[in-house]
DNA sequence: CTTGACAATCCTGCATACAGTATCGCAGAC
DNA sequence: GTCTGCGATACTGTATGCAGGATTGTCAAG
């Protein structure tokens, strides 16, 4: 591993910045992203911005119209439902495979997260829980050892997250369900872990639907 | 013939060309893709090539190492198995949703493909069958109305295809299974269509595994 | 003959520059 | 008052140039 590998390409920095702006709502869905404006704002040339656009485009966070620039992605209800369905399927594959593989490093990390999460829940540390909830999903994807699955899941999660406009459930509620999944994975009970994950995501999905369409 | 004079965005042309070169084996897995060599060969500047790289990178066809260029993707057996699993899950979602939605245009197209495929199978027209088999999968993805799913499936199929090095089953065998799936979709029998699709992909997967690891 | 270090060369990453096209505003006509 | 056509402007798409790191070849030492 050479020193140069740690050097981060400017396009990656730009992509990360834009991603967080999109996910935290700074850039609203449908808003236009001009190369010039972004490059000026970030103090880089237009080229890294363009390459970052291509990546975000592949992640589904932005949509490109030829000769008309880039916009923050906007999807309809039906597409949102499909994305949730895709995410559920991929998360189930991930949690099963991780529980079956039992990669030692992942298991250690999961134990660490489980411990830290319990403490954070007891202390009522919301921001720590939010971070740990994110770690949870990343670990389950990474535990499969599949770069493809990690990339797909990250992409689908981004889409789902930015479409529903952020968290509709409290970090504590998410955490208690996550903790159960982690315990099942640590006990190598893949089917139980998958069942818990399915229930977890299904509940989230339903509560989001209820929020979005309040009148049945 | 240089494609630099076309009206379509050059990055799309370059990406298409590179994709077909990768899928048909002209560019072998692991081979390095230099910006300069590609741009010179296609008669364009390096910039469209770079942007095409980003897209192929997102599609999983190439892998990028910082400062060390781009290589045609190489995955191990385990990753291959995961990709097949992902593909199966996504195809099942697609076929179910298409059968439930029954989008009229897609249904018409499926009927057309079914008819044309039967004729081609009777005539023994291999190349036509190959094309229709491709149409089959594209239609099932498109019938969901989800651009996200279409993009994901195309990406995963590319990976699976290029990893196993092409077709291991005859177009006729694929076609007969495809035809059954189409009939189930046209009859709005989503569960039957999903079952047939599952069996179809599972059989392909097994025969590929057998080919790759001849000694059990 | 093998191995390690150094240097030349190649290539990637980024910035700047230019051409072509879409968008927007304004003016004039119906 | 509204619609249409023209022009200016801004932005995308593409090309070229340059700096810094990576790769490779060579030479010398063990």
Tab-separated table of C-alpha atoms in Angstrom, chain A residues 35-171:
chain	number	residue	atom	x	y	z
A	35	UNK	CA	-21.130	23.437	-12.893
A	36	UNK	CA	-19.864	26.967	-12.636
A	37	UNK	CA	-21.667	27.795	-9.411
A	38	UNK	CA	-20.517	24.622	-7.681
A	39	UNK	CA	-16.942	24.895	-8.854
A	40	UNK	CA	-16.766	28.534	-7.766
A	41	UNK	CA	-18.332	27.774	-4.408
A	42	UNK	CA	-15.912	24.934	-3.715
A	43	UNK	CA	-12.881	26.657	-5.143
A	44	UNK	CA	-12.101	24.007	-7.741
A	45	UNK	CA	-12.329	23.930	-11.497
A	46	UNK	CA	-15.330	22.591	-13.340
A	47	UNK	CA	-13.713	19.291	-14.181
A	48	UNK	CA	-13.840	17.609	-10.767
A	49	UNK	CA	-17.401	18.881	-10.469
A	50	UNK	CA	-18.364	17.221	-13.725
A	51	UNK	CA	-16.848	13.929	-12.660
A	52	UNK	CA	-18.635	14.179	-9.312
A	53	UNK	CA	-21.877	14.728	-11.236
A	54	UNK	CA	-21.353	11.463	-13.098
A	55	UNK	CA	-20.940	9.605	-9.841
A	56	UNK	CA	-23.987	11.171	-8.194
A	57	UNK	CA	-25.898	10.451	-11.350
A	58	UNK	CA	-24.983	6.786	-11.016
A	59	UNK	CA	-26.019	6.878	-7.361
A	60	UNK	CA	-29.385	8.222	-8.368
A	61	UNK	CA	-29.070	11.434	-6.390
A	62	UNK	CA	-29.138	13.689	-9.433
A	63	UNK	CA	-30.622	13.470	-12.902
A	64	UNK	CA	-28.919	14.780	-16.019
A	65	UNK	CA	-30.641	16.203	-19.080
A	66	UNK	CA	-28.348	16.581	-22.090
A	67	UNK	CA	-27.346	20.164	-22.673
A	68	UNK	CA	-29.616	21.226	-19.850
A	69	UNK	CA	-27.522	20.525	-16.813
A	70	UNK	CA	-27.987	18.546	-13.658
A	71	UNK	CA	-30.863	18.599	-11.174
A	72	UNK	CA	-31.338	17.027	-7.777
A	73	UNK	CA	-33.359	13.883	-8.391
A	74	UNK	CA	-37.129	13.934	-8.042
A	75	UNK	CA	-39.096	10.691	-8.032
A	76	UNK	CA	-42.790	9.969	-7.739
A	77	UNK	CA	-44.520	7.835	-5.114
A	78	UNK	CA	-44.436	4.702	-7.207
A	79	UNK	CA	-40.716	4.965	-7.766
A	80	UNK	CA	-40.234	5.531	-4.078
A	81	UNK	CA	-42.108	2.330	-3.279
A	82	UNK	CA	-39.976	0.412	-5.750
A	83	UNK	CA	-36.801	1.785	-4.231
A	84	UNK	CA	-37.919	0.672	-0.792
A	85	UNK	CA	-38.630	-2.765	-2.167
A	86	UNK	CA	-35.197	-2.947	-3.770
A	87	UNK	CA	-33.563	-1.795	-0.599
A	88	UNK	CA	-35.360	-4.427	1.446
A	89	UNK	CA	-34.220	-7.178	-0.901
A	90	UNK	CA	-30.601	-6.034	-0.844
A	91	UNK	CA	-30.499	-5.543	2.919
A	92	UNK	CA	-31.818	-9.058	3.403
A	93	UNK	CA	-29.125	-10.487	1.172
A	94	UNK	CA	-26.540	-8.478	3.072
A	95	UNK	CA	-27.610	-9.454	6.558
A	96	UNK	CA	-27.919	-13.127	5.647
A	97	UNK	CA	-24.546	-13.258	3.994
A	98	UNK	CA	-22.862	-11.368	6.801
A	99	UNK	CA	-24.361	-13.694	9.400
A	100	UNK	CA	-23.217	-16.714	7.413
A	101	UNK	CA	-19.738	-15.450	6.694
A	102	UNK	CA	-18.973	-14.210	10.199
A	103	UNK	CA	-15.979	-12.183	9.082
A	104	UNK	CA	-13.984	-11.699	12.266
A	105	UNK	CA	-13.275	-8.005	11.792
A	106	UNK	CA	-16.919	-7.275	11.073
A	107	UNK	CA	-18.001	-9.285	14.116
A	108	UNK	CA	-15.648	-7.276	16.323
A	109	UNK	CA	-16.960	-4.030	14.897
A	110	UNK	CA	-20.539	-5.146	15.421
A	111	UNK	CA	-19.800	-5.929	19.058
A	112	UNK	CA	-18.234	-2.519	19.461
A	113	UNK	CA	-21.260	-0.843	17.881
A	114	UNK	CA	-23.622	-2.883	20.025
A	115	UNK	CA	-21.814	-1.822	23.177
A	116	UNK	CA	-21.469	1.819	22.196
A	117	UNK	CA	-25.086	1.915	21.083
A	118	UNK	CA	-26.378	0.537	24.369
A	119	UNK	CA	-24.433	3.153	26.249
A	120	UNK	CA	-25.558	5.948	23.922
A	121	UNK	CA	-29.181	4.828	24.233
A	122	UNK	CA	-28.926	4.863	28.001
A	123	UNK	CA	-27.296	8.285	27.957
A	124	UNK	CA	-29.830	9.583	25.468
A	125	UNK	CA	-27.096	10.666	23.069
A	126	UNK	CA	-29.091	11.165	19.892
A	127	UNK	CA	-26.273	12.192	17.584
A	128	UNK	CA	-24.148	9.224	18.622
A	129	UNK	CA	-27.073	6.909	18.000
A	130	UNK	CA	-27.623	8.378	14.592
A	131	UNK	CA	-24.004	7.758	13.710
A	132	UNK	CA	-24.108	4.218	15.103
A	133	UNK	CA	-27.266	3.485	13.169
A	134	UNK	CA	-25.376	4.461	10.056
A	135	UNK	CA	-22.418	2.285	11.068
A	136	UNK	CA	-24.829	-0.596	11.544
A	137	UNK	CA	-25.947	-0.589	7.938
A	138	UNK	CA	-22.455	-0.006	6.605
A	139	UNK	CA	-21.099	-2.933	8.623
A	140	UNK	CA	-23.799	-5.295	7.461
A	141	UNK	CA	-23.052	-4.409	3.859
A	142	UNK	CA	-19.299	-4.572	4.324
A	143	UNK	CA	-19.548	-7.882	6.152
A	144	UNK	CA	-20.608	-9.561	2.947
A	145	UNK	CA	-17.186	-8.885	1.466
A	146	UNK	CA	-18.885	-7.729	-1.728
A	147	UNK	CA	-17.898	-4.329	-3.033
A	148	UNK	CA	-20.744	-4.492	-5.498
A	149	UNK	CA	-23.322	-4.986	-2.793
A	150	UNK	CA	-21.801	-2.219	-0.664
A	151	UNK	CA	-22.014	0.221	-3.535
A	152	UNK	CA	-25.550	-0.758	-4.512
A	153	UNK	CA	-26.841	-0.545	-0.970
A	154	UNK	CA	-25.262	2.833	-0.368
A	155	UNK	CA	-26.822	4.112	-3.543
A	156	UNK	CA	-30.280	2.763	-2.780
A	157	UNK	CA	-30.150	4.008	0.797
A	158	UNK	CA	-29.240	7.475	-0.388
A	159	UNK	CA	-32.196	7.512	-2.714
A	160	UNK	CA	-34.598	6.272	-0.078
A	161	UNK	CA	-33.282	8.684	2.521
A	162	UNK	CA	-33.374	11.818	0.440
A	163	UNK	CA	-36.756	10.961	-1.001
A	164	UNK	CA	-38.590	10.725	2.281
A	165	UNK	CA	-36.893	13.850	3.513
A	166	UNK	CA	-34.896	12.462	6.385
A	167	UNK	CA	-35.680	10.513	9.473
A	168	UNK	CA	-39.255	9.908	10.462
A	169	UNK	CA	-38.374	7.601	13.323
A	170	UNK	CA	-36.377	8.412	16.397
A	171	UNK	CA	-32.798	7.161	16.625
